[in-house]
Structure formats: C-alpha cells, structure tokens
Short mmCIF file of C-alpha atoms in Angstrom, two decimals:
data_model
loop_
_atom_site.label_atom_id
_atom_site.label_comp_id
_atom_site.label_asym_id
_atom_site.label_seq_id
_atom_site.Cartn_x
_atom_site.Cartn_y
_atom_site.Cartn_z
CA UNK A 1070 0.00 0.00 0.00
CA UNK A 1071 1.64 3.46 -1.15
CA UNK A 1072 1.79 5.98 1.88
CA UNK A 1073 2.53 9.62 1.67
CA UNK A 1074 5.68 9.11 3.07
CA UNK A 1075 6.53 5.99 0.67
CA UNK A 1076 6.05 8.44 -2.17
CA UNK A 1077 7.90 11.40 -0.43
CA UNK A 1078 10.82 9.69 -0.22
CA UNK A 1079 10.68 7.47 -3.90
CA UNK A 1080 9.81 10.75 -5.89
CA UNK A 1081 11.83 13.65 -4.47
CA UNK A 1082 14.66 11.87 -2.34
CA UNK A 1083 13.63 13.37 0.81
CA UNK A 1084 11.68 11.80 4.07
CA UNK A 1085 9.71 14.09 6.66
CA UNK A 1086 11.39 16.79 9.13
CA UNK A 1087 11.24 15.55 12.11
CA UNK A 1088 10.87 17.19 15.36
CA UNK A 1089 8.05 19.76 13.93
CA UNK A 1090 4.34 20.12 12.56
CA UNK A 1091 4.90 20.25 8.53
CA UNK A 1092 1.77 22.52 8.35
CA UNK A 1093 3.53 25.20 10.34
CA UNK A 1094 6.38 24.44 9.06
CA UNK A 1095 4.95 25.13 5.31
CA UNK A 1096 3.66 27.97 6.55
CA UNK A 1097 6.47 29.54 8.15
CA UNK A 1098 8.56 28.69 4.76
CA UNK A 1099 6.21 30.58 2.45
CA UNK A 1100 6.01 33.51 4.67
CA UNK A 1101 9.62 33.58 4.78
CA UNK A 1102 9.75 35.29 1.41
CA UNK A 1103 8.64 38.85 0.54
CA UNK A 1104 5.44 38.62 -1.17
CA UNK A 1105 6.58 41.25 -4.05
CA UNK A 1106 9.08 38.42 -5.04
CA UNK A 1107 6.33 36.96 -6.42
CA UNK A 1108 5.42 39.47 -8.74
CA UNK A 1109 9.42 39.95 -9.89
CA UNK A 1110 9.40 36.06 -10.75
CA UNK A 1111 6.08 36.34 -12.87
CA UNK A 1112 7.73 37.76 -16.01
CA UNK A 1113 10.43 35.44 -16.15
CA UNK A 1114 8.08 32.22 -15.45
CA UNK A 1115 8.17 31.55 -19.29
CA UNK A 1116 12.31 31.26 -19.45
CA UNK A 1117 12.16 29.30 -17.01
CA UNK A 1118 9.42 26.94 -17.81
CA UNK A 1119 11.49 26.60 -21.18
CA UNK A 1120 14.59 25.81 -19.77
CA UNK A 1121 12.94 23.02 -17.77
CA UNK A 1122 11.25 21.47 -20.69
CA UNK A 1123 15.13 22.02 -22.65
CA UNK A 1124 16.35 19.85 -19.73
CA UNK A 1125 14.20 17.50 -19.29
CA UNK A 1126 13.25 16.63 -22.97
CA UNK A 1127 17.40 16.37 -23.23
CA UNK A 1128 17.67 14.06 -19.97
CA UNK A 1129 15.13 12.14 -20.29
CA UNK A 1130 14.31 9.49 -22.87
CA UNK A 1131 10.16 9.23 -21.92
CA UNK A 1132 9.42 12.48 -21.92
CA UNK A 1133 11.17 13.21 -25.72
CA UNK A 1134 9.10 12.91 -28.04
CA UNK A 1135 9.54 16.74 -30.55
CA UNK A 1136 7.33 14.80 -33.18
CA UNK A 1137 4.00 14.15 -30.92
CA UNK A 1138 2.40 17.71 -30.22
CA UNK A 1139 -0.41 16.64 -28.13
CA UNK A 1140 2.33 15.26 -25.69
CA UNK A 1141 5.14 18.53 -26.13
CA UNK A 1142 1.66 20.71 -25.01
CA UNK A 1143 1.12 18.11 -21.93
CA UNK A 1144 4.38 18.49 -20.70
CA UNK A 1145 4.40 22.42 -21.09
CA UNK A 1146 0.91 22.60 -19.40
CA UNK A 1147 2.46 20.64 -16.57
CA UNK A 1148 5.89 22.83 -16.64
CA UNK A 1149 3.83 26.30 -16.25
CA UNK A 1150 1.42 24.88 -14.00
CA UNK A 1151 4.17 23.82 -11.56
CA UNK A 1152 5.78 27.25 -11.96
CA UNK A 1153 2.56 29.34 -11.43
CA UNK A 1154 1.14 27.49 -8.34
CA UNK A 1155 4.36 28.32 -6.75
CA UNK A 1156 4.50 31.94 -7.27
CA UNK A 1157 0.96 32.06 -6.26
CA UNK A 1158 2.27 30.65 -3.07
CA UNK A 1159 4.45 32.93 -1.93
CA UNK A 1160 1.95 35.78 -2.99
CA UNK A 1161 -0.66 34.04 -1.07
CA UNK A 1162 0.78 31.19 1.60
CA UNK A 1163 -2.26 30.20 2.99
CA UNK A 1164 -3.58 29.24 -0.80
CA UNK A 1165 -4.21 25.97 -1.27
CA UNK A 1166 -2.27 23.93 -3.86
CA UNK A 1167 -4.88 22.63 -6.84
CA UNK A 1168 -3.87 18.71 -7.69
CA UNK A 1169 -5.85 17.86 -10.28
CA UNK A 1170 -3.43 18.64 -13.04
CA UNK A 1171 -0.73 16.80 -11.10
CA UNK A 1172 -2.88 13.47 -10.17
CA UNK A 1173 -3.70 14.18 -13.89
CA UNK A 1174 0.11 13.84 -14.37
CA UNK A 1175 0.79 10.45 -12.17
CA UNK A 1176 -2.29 8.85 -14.15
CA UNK A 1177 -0.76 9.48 -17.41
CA UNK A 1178 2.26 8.07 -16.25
CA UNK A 1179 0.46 4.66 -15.14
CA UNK A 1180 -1.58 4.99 -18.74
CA UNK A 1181 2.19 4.77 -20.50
CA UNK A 1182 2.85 1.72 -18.74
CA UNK A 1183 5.84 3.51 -16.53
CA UNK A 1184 6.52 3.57 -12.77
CA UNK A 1185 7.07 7.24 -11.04
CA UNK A 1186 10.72 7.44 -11.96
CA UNK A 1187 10.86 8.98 -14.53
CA UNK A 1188 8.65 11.67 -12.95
CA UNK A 1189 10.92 11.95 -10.23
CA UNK A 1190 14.03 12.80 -12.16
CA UNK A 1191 11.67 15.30 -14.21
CA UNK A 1192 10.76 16.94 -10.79
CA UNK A 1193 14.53 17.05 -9.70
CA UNK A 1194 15.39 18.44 -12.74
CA UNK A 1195 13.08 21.29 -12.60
CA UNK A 1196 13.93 22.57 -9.40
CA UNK A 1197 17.36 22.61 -10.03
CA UNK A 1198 16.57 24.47 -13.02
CA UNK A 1199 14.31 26.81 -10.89
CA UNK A 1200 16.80 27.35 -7.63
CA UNK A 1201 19.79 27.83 -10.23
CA UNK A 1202 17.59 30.73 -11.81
CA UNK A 1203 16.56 32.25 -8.07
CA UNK A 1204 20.38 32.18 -7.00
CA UNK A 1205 21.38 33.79 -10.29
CA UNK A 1206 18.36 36.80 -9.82
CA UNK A 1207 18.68 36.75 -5.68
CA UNK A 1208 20.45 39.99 -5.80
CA UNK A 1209 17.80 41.80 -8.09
CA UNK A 1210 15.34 39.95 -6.42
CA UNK A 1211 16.29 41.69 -2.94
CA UNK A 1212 16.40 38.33 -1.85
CA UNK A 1213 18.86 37.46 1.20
CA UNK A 1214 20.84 34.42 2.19
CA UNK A 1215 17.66 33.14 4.47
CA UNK A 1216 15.18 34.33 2.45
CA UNK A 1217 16.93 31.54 -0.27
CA UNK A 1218 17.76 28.93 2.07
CA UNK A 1219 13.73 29.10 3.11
CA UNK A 1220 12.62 29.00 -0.48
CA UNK A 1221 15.14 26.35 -1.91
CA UNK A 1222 13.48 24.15 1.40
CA UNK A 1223 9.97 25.59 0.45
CA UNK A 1224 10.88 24.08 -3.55
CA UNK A 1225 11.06 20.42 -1.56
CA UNK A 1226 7.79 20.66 0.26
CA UNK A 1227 6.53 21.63 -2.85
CA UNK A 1228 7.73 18.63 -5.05
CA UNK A 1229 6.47 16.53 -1.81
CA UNK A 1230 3.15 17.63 -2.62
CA UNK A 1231 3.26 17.31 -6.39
CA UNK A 1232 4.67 14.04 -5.78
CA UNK A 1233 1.51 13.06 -3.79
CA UNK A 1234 -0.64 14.26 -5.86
CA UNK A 1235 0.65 13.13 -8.38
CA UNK A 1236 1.23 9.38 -6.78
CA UNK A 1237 -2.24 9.77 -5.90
CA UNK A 1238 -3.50 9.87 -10.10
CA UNK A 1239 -1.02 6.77 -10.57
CA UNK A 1240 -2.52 4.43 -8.18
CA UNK A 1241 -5.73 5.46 -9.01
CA UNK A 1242 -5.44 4.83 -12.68
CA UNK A 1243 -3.63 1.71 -12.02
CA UNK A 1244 -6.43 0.88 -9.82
CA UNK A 1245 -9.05 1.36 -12.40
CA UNK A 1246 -6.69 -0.55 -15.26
CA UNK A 1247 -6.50 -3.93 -12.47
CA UNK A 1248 -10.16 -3.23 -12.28
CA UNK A 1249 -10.57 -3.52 -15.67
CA UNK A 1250 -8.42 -5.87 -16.56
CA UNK A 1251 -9.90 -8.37 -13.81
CA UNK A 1252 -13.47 -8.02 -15.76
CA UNK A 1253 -12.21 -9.20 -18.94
CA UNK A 1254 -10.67 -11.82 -17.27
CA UNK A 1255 -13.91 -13.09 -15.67
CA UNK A 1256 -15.72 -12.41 -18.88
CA UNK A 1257 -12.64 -14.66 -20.81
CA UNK A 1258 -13.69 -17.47 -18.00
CA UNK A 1259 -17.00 -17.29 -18.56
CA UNK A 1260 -16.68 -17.79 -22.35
CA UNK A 1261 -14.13 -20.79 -22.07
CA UNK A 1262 -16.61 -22.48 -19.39
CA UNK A 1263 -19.86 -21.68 -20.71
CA UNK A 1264 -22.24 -24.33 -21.91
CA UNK A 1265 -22.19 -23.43 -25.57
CA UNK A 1266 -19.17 -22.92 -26.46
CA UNK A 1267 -18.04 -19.08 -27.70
CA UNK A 1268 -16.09 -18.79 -31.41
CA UNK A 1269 -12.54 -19.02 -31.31
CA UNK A 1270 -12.40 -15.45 -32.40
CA UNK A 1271 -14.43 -13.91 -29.93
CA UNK A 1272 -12.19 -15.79 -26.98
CA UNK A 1273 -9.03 -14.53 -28.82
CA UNK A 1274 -10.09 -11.20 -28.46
CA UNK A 1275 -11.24 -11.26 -25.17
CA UNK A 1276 -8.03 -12.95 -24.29
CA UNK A 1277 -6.15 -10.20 -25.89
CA UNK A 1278 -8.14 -7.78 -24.30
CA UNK A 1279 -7.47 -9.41 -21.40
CA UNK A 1280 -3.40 -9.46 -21.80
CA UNK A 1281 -3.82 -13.58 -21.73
CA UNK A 1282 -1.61 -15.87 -24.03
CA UNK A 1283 -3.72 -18.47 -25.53
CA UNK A 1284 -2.37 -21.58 -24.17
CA UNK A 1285 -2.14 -24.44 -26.32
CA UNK A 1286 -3.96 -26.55 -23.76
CA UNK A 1287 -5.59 -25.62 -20.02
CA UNK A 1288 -6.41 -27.62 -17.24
CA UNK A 1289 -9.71 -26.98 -15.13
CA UNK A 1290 -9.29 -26.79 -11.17
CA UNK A 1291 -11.90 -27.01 -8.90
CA UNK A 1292 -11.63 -25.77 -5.46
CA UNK A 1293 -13.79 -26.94 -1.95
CA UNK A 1294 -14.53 -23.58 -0.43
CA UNK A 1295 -15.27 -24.77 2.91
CA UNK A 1296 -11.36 -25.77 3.40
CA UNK A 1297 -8.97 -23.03 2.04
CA UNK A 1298 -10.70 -20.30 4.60
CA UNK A 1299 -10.47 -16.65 3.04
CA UNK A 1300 -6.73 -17.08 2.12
CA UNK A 1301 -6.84 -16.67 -1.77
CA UNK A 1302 -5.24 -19.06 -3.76
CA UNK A 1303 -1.39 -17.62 -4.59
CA UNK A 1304 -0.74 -18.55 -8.43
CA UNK A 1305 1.25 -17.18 -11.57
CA UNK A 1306 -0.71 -14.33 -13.14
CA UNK A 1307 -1.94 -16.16 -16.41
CA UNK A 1308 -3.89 -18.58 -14.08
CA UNK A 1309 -7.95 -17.53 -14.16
CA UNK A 1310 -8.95 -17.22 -10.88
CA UNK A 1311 -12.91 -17.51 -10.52
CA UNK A 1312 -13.10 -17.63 -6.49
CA UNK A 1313 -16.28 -15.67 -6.64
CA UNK A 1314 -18.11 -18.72 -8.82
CA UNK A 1315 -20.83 -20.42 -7.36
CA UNK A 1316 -18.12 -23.28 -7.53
CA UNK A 1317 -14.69 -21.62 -7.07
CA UNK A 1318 -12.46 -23.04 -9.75
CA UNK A 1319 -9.39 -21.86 -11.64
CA UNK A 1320 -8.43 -22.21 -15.82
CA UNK A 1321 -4.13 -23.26 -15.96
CA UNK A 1322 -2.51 -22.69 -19.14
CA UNK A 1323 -0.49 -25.46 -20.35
CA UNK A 1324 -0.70 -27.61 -17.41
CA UNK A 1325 1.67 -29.86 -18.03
CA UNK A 1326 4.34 -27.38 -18.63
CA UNK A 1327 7.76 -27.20 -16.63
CA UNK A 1328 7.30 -26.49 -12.75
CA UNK A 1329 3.84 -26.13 -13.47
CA UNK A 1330 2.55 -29.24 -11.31
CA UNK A 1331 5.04 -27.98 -7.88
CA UNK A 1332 3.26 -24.11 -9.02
CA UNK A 1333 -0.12 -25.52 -8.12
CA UNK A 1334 1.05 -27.64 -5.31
CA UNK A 1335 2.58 -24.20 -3.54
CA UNK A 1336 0.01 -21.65 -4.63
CA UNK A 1337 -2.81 -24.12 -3.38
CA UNK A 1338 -1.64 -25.65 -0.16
CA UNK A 1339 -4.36 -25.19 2.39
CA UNK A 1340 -7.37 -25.53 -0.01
CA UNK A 1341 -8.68 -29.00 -1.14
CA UNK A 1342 -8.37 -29.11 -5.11
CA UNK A 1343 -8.87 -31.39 -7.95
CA UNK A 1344 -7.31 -30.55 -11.27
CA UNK A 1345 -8.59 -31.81 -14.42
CA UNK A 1346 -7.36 -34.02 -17.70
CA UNK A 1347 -5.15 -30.95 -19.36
CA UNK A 1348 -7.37 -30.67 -22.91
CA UNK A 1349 -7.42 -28.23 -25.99
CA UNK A 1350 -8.64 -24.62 -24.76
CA UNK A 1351 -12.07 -25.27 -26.08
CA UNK A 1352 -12.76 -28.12 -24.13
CA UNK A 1353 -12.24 -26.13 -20.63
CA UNK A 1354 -15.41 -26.77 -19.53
CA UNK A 1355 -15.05 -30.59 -19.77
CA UNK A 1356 -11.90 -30.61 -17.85
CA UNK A 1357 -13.44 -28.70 -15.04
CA UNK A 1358 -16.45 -31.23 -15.12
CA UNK A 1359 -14.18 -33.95 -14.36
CA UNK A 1360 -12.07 -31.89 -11.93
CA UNK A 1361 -15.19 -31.48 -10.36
CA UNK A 1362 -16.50 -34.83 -9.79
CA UNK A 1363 -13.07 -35.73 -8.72
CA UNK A 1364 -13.06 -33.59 -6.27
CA UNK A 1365 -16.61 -34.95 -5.19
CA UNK A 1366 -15.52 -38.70 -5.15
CA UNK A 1367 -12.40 -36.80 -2.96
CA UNK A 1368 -14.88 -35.46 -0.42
CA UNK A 1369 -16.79 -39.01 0.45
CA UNK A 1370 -13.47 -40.68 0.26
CA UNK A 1371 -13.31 -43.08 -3.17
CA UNK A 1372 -10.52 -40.80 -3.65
CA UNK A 1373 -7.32 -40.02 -1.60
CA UNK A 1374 -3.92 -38.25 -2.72
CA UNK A 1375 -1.01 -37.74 0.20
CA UNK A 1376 0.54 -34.62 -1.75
CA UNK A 1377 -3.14 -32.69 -1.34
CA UNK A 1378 -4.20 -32.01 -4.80
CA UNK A 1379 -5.94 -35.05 -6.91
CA UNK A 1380 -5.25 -35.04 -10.44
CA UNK A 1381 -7.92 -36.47 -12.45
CA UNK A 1382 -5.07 -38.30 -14.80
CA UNK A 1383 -3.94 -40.24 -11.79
CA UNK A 1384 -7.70 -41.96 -11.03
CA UNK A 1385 -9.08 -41.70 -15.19
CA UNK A 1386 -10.22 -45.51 -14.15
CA UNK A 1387 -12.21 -44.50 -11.11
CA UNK A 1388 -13.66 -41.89 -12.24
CA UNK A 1389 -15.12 -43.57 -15.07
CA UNK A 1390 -16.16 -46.32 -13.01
CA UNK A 1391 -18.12 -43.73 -11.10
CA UNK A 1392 -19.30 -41.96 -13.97
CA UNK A 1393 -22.48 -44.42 -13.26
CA UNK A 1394 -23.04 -45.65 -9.97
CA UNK A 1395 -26.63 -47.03 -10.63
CA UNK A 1396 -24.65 -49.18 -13.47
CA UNK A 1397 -22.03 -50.18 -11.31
CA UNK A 1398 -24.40 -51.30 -8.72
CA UNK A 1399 -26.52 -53.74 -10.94
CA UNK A 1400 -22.91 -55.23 -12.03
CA UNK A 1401 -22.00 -56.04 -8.95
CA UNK A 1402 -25.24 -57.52 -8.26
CA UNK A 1403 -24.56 -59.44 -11.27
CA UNK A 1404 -20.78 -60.40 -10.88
CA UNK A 1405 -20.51 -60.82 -6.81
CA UNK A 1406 -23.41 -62.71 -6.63
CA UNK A 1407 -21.67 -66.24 -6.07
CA UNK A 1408 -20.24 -64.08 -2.77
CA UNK A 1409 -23.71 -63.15 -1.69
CA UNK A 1410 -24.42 -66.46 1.04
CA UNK A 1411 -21.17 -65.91 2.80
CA UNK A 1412 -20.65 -64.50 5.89
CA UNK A 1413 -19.39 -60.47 5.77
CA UNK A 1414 -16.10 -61.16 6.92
CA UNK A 1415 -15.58 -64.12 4.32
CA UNK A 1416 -16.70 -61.92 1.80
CA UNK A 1417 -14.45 -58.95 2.50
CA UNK A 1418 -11.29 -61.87 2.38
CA UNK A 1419 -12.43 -63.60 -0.90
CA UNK A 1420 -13.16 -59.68 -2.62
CA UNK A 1421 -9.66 -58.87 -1.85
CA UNK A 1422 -7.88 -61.94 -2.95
CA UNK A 1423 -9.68 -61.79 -5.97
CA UNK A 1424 -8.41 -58.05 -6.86
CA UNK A 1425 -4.79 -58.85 -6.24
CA UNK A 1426 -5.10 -61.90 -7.93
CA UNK A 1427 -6.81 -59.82 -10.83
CA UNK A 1428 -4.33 -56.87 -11.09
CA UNK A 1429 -1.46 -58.09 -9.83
CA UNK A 1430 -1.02 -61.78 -11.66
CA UNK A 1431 -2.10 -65.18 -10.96
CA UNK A 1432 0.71 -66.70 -9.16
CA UNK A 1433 -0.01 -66.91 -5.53
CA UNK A 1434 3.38 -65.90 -3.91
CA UNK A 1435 2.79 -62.40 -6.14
CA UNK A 1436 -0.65 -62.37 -4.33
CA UNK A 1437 0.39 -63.33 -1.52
CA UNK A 1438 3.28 -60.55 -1.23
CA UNK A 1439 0.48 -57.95 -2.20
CA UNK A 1440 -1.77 -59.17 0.37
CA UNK A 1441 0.60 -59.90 2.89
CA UNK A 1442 -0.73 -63.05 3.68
CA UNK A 1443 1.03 -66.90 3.48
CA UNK A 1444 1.13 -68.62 -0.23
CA UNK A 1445 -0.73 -71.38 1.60
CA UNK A 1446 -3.52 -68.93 2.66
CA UNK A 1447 -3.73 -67.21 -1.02
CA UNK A 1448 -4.30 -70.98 -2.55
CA UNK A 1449 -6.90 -72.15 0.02
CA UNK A 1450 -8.70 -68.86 -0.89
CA UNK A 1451 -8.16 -69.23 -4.42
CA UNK A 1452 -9.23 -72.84 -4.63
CA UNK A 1453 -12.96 -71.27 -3.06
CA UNK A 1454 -13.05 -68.66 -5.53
CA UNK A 1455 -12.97 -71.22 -8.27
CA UNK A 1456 -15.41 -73.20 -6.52
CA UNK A 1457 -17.70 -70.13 -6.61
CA UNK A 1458 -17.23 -69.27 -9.78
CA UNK A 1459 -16.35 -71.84 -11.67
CA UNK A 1460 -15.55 -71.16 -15.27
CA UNK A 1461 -16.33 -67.66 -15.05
CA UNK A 1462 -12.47 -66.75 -14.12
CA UNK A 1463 -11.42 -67.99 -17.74
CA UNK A 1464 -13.93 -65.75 -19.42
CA UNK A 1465 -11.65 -62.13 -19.90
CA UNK A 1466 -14.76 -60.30 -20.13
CA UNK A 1467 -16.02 -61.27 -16.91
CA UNK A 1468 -12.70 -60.91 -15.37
CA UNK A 1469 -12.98 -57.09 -16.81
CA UNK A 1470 -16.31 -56.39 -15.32
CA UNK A 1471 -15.17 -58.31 -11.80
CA UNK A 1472 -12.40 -56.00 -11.49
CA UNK A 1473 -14.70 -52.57 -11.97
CA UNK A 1474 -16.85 -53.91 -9.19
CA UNK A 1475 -14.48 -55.14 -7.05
CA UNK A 1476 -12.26 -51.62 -7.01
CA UNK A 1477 -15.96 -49.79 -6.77
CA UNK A 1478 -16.74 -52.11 -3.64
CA UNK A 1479 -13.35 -51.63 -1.99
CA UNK A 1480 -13.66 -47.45 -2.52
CA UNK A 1481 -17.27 -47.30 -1.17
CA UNK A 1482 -18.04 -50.83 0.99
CA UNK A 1483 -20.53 -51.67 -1.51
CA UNK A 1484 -22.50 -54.04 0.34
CA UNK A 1485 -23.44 -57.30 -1.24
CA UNK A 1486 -26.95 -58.29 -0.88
#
C-alpha cells in the first residue's frame, strides 16, 4: 500500500522533518519570502518553464518525443502549471495547492505503462533548473541568504506535494486498469466455461483484451470452499482465478508445462483441489467437469492423494467407473453374486484376494506378497473362488467387469446383498 511518506521519499529523495508540525512548518517557509518576489518572478516564469522542458526533454528518454504535439503541449501545461502554483504561493501562503493537473500527471504516467521514476528525475530536474535561476536573480530579487535557504526548502515541500498528488492519479489509474483488466478476465472465464461454447475469435479477443496468451492446452481446477478459509489461492498471473463462482475453480494454461505441477502444489496448499485431464482450450469446460467430480468422489473418500491435490489423470479408471453408480451397482449384483451367502467377513477376504489376484497376476506368492498373507492362505482362498465361480475366471470379459466392481466395492463398501 503506497503511503505519503513511501512516495515522499521514492519521488523527491527526501523523508519528513522531524521534530516539527509540517503545516507550520509550510507555513512559516512561504512567509519567509517577501510577497513582491512573487510578482518579480512572474515575467520570467516563461524562461524558465522553457529551460525546464530544454532539460528534461534532453535528460530524459520518456518524456522526448519533438514529433508528438499533443504530448510537447502536456508536458508544457504541466511545466507552467508547476511554476505558477508556486508563485501564487508565496503571494498568497495560505492558498491551497490545486492537484488535479498533477494526479492528472501520475495517471498518465500509469496509462504509459511507466513507474514514477521517470517523474521523479523530471521533478529534480526542474527545481534545479528553478533554484539555479533564483540564486542567479537573488540579488535583483532583494532576496537574502535566508530568504533563499527558506525557499530552496519551500521548492522540496513543494515537489512533496506534487509528488503526492501526483502518486495519488497513478494508483488510481492503475487501480481502475486492475479493475478492468480483472473483468475481462472473468468475462474470458465465462466464455471458455460456458455451456455453448463461444467462437474461437471472440475468446481470442477477449483474451487479448485481457493481456492472456492463448495456451495451447488448459487444465480446469476445482476448489472446496469450505477448506482453504479466506486465504486466496497464490498462483502465476496467467492462471484464471474464478473464487467468486458459485463453484470456485481456476483455468491453468499449459498444465503440463515445466514447474507447473510444484506451481499448483505451492500456490494451493491449504485448499482441497482437484485438477482436471489438461485438454485443448475449447474443451475447458469438460476438464473442469471432471475436476469437479473428482473432487466430489475426494470429499466421500473413493478418492485419496497424500501430496493434497488429486489429479484427475492419476484416477481416469475410477472416475469412469463412477461416472455411473446405478450401473455399477446392478454389475455387482450381477458379478458378486456367487459371494452373496457368505458370511461379511468371508466376503471382504475372498473380494480382496480376488483383486490382487486380478491386477497383480495369478501366481499366488505375487498375491500373496500384495496381500501380505502366506502362499498357503492365497491358494486355500483361491481354490474357493474357483469353486464359486467356476468357469467364469477364464472368461476375460467377466474378469474385466469383476475388477470394476471389485475396485468400486473396496472405494465405497458396496454391500453385497
């Protein structure tokens, strides 16, 4: 956050006099001078205002520019205006400075895309321009040693207000530019996630508009906004935030990029996430479909991931398992039927042993290793399981289908009936 101070001492080089009240102080530093001064320094405003333009057009690189009119009449505007509100304080001390053309000033200086330096070796510039002409007239001027140490102090508490006012115009047009910016972006998410899907011209538009490179491919996150409190998510700045959804969620460019996988990991520790499949920018919405029911099986516990976020590519199998429950259900009605008369515990022992024996080979010291059970105890079991189910184990498409249920049952409990 930009303080008064902050800006005082970036823009003009100079922090605050201690040990006294700067209005007084002001005060006592315009009064200093001879009001008639004032009147002596009128005529010559207009040398001076040109030699401050000659120096800083010379000195500095952003403020040349002898071919652009518009901008030469900008920075004389600014010059004189400078030049006349301080002769009009020492006339009058107790006038109050006008900011407008100098917040004007700072908010064309966050329009150009620059950051107040430039504007503070303008400033620095000018008054050396201005106390080099007030030493060279002091002695026409009637002007004694004090009377020009008080106004050559009085030129820095001027250029500390300019410099506010003028840091005031920059943060508010950089304000109203993040402002802006942050609409487009929420209008570029809504286009990529809406339900028809927008042209690709209209989202390369927007996404220019929006100073977003079109990724080759994105990535949908969706976020549980009952665990990540109120501390935002802290990402890359090409990352769509959308916490204010009705279901917070994020759009990553090129998700599969380098470091991309540790930046989500860092940026979203605290919140509970699922990220989905990475897919061609046009297919966003699908993505964040899947990242959302992923993040739903996450939440009653068929899913589980140690490093915090779940990735959709590392459970594509469960997820389509899940895609039907009802289906999955009537299978396993079907397929764990010859389980049905045993006794809960039985069942549970004869389920697993028939996974690991499904995924993991058919020998039964591999099955047993998995299971970490005795050989002897994998054969007895297996030997029931064929009793069970007879021919059924040699058919591949039944061993397919017993596998689906069987991973479903040991995610959920499925009960058999």
């Amino acid at each position: 956050m930009r303080t008064k101070e902050h800006t005082r001492v970036a823009t003009t080089g100079f922090g605050p006099r201690k040990g006294r009240s700067q209005d007084l102080s002001d005060q006592r530093l315009w009064r200093s001078t001879p009001s008639d001064v004032a009147k002596l320094l009128r005529p010559g405003l207009s040398a001076v205002a040109d030699q401050v333009i000659e120096e800083i057009t010379q000195r500095i690189p952003e403020y040349s520019r002898p071919s652009d009119e518009i901008y030469v009449k900008a920075v004389r505007l600014a010059v004189d205006e400078a030049l006349r509100q301080f002769v009009d304080r020492i006339e009058t001390p107790n006038r109050p400075l006008d900011p407008e053309v100098f917040r004007t000033i700072g908010r064309g200086e966050a329009n150009e895309g620059r950051n107040l330096d430039p504007l503070q070796t303008a400033m620095r510039l000018g008054a050396r321009v201005a106390w080099r002409r007030l030493t060279e007239q002091s002695e026409r001027l009637g002007l004694t040693p004090q009377h020009l140490y008080d106004l050559g102090e009085a030129i820095f508490v001027y250029l500390d207000q300019l410099a506010d006012a003028a840091a005031e115009g920059f943060d508010e047009a950089r304000a109203r530019a993040a402002g802006e910016m942050e609409r487009r972006r929420h209008r570029l998410m809504d286009l990529l996630l809406s339900h028809s899907p927008a042209s690709p011209d209209a989202i390369a538009d927007l996404a220019k508009a929006a100073g977003w490179r079109l990724p080759k491919t994105v990535a949908g996150v969706a976020l549980d906004e009952h665990t990540g409190g109120y501390r935002p998510p802290s990402l890359p700045p090409d990352v769509l935030v959308g916490l204010d959804r009705p279901s917070p969620c994020l759009i990553v460019p090129d998700p599969s990029g380098p470091g991309q996988a540790q930046t989500l990991e860092t940026g979203l520790r605290g919140w509970k996430a699922a990220v989905g499949p990475a897919v061609p920018l046009s297919a966003a919405a699908t993505s964040l479909r899947w990242a959302r029911e992923a993040l739903e099986l996450n939440r009653r516990g068929v899913l589980t991931e140690d490093r915090g976020l779940v990735r959709c590519s590392d459970h594509m199998a469960t997820l389509i398992v899940f895609k039907d429950e009802n289906l999955v259900n009537a299978l396993a009605e079907v397929r764990l039927a010859p389980l049905s008369h045993l006794r809960p515990s039985q069942q549970d022992r004869l389920a697993e042993t028939l996974l690991a024996w499904l995924r993991h080979g058919r020998g039964a010291g591999e099955v047993a290793a998995r299971l970490h059970v005795h050989p002897q105890t994998v054969r007895y079991r297996l030997r029931q399981l064929e009793e069970l189910y007879g021919d059924q184990l040699a058919d591949p498409d039944i061993r397919f289908e017993l596998e689906i249920v069987l991973r479903a049952r040991r995610s959920t409990g499925l009960a058999l009936s």
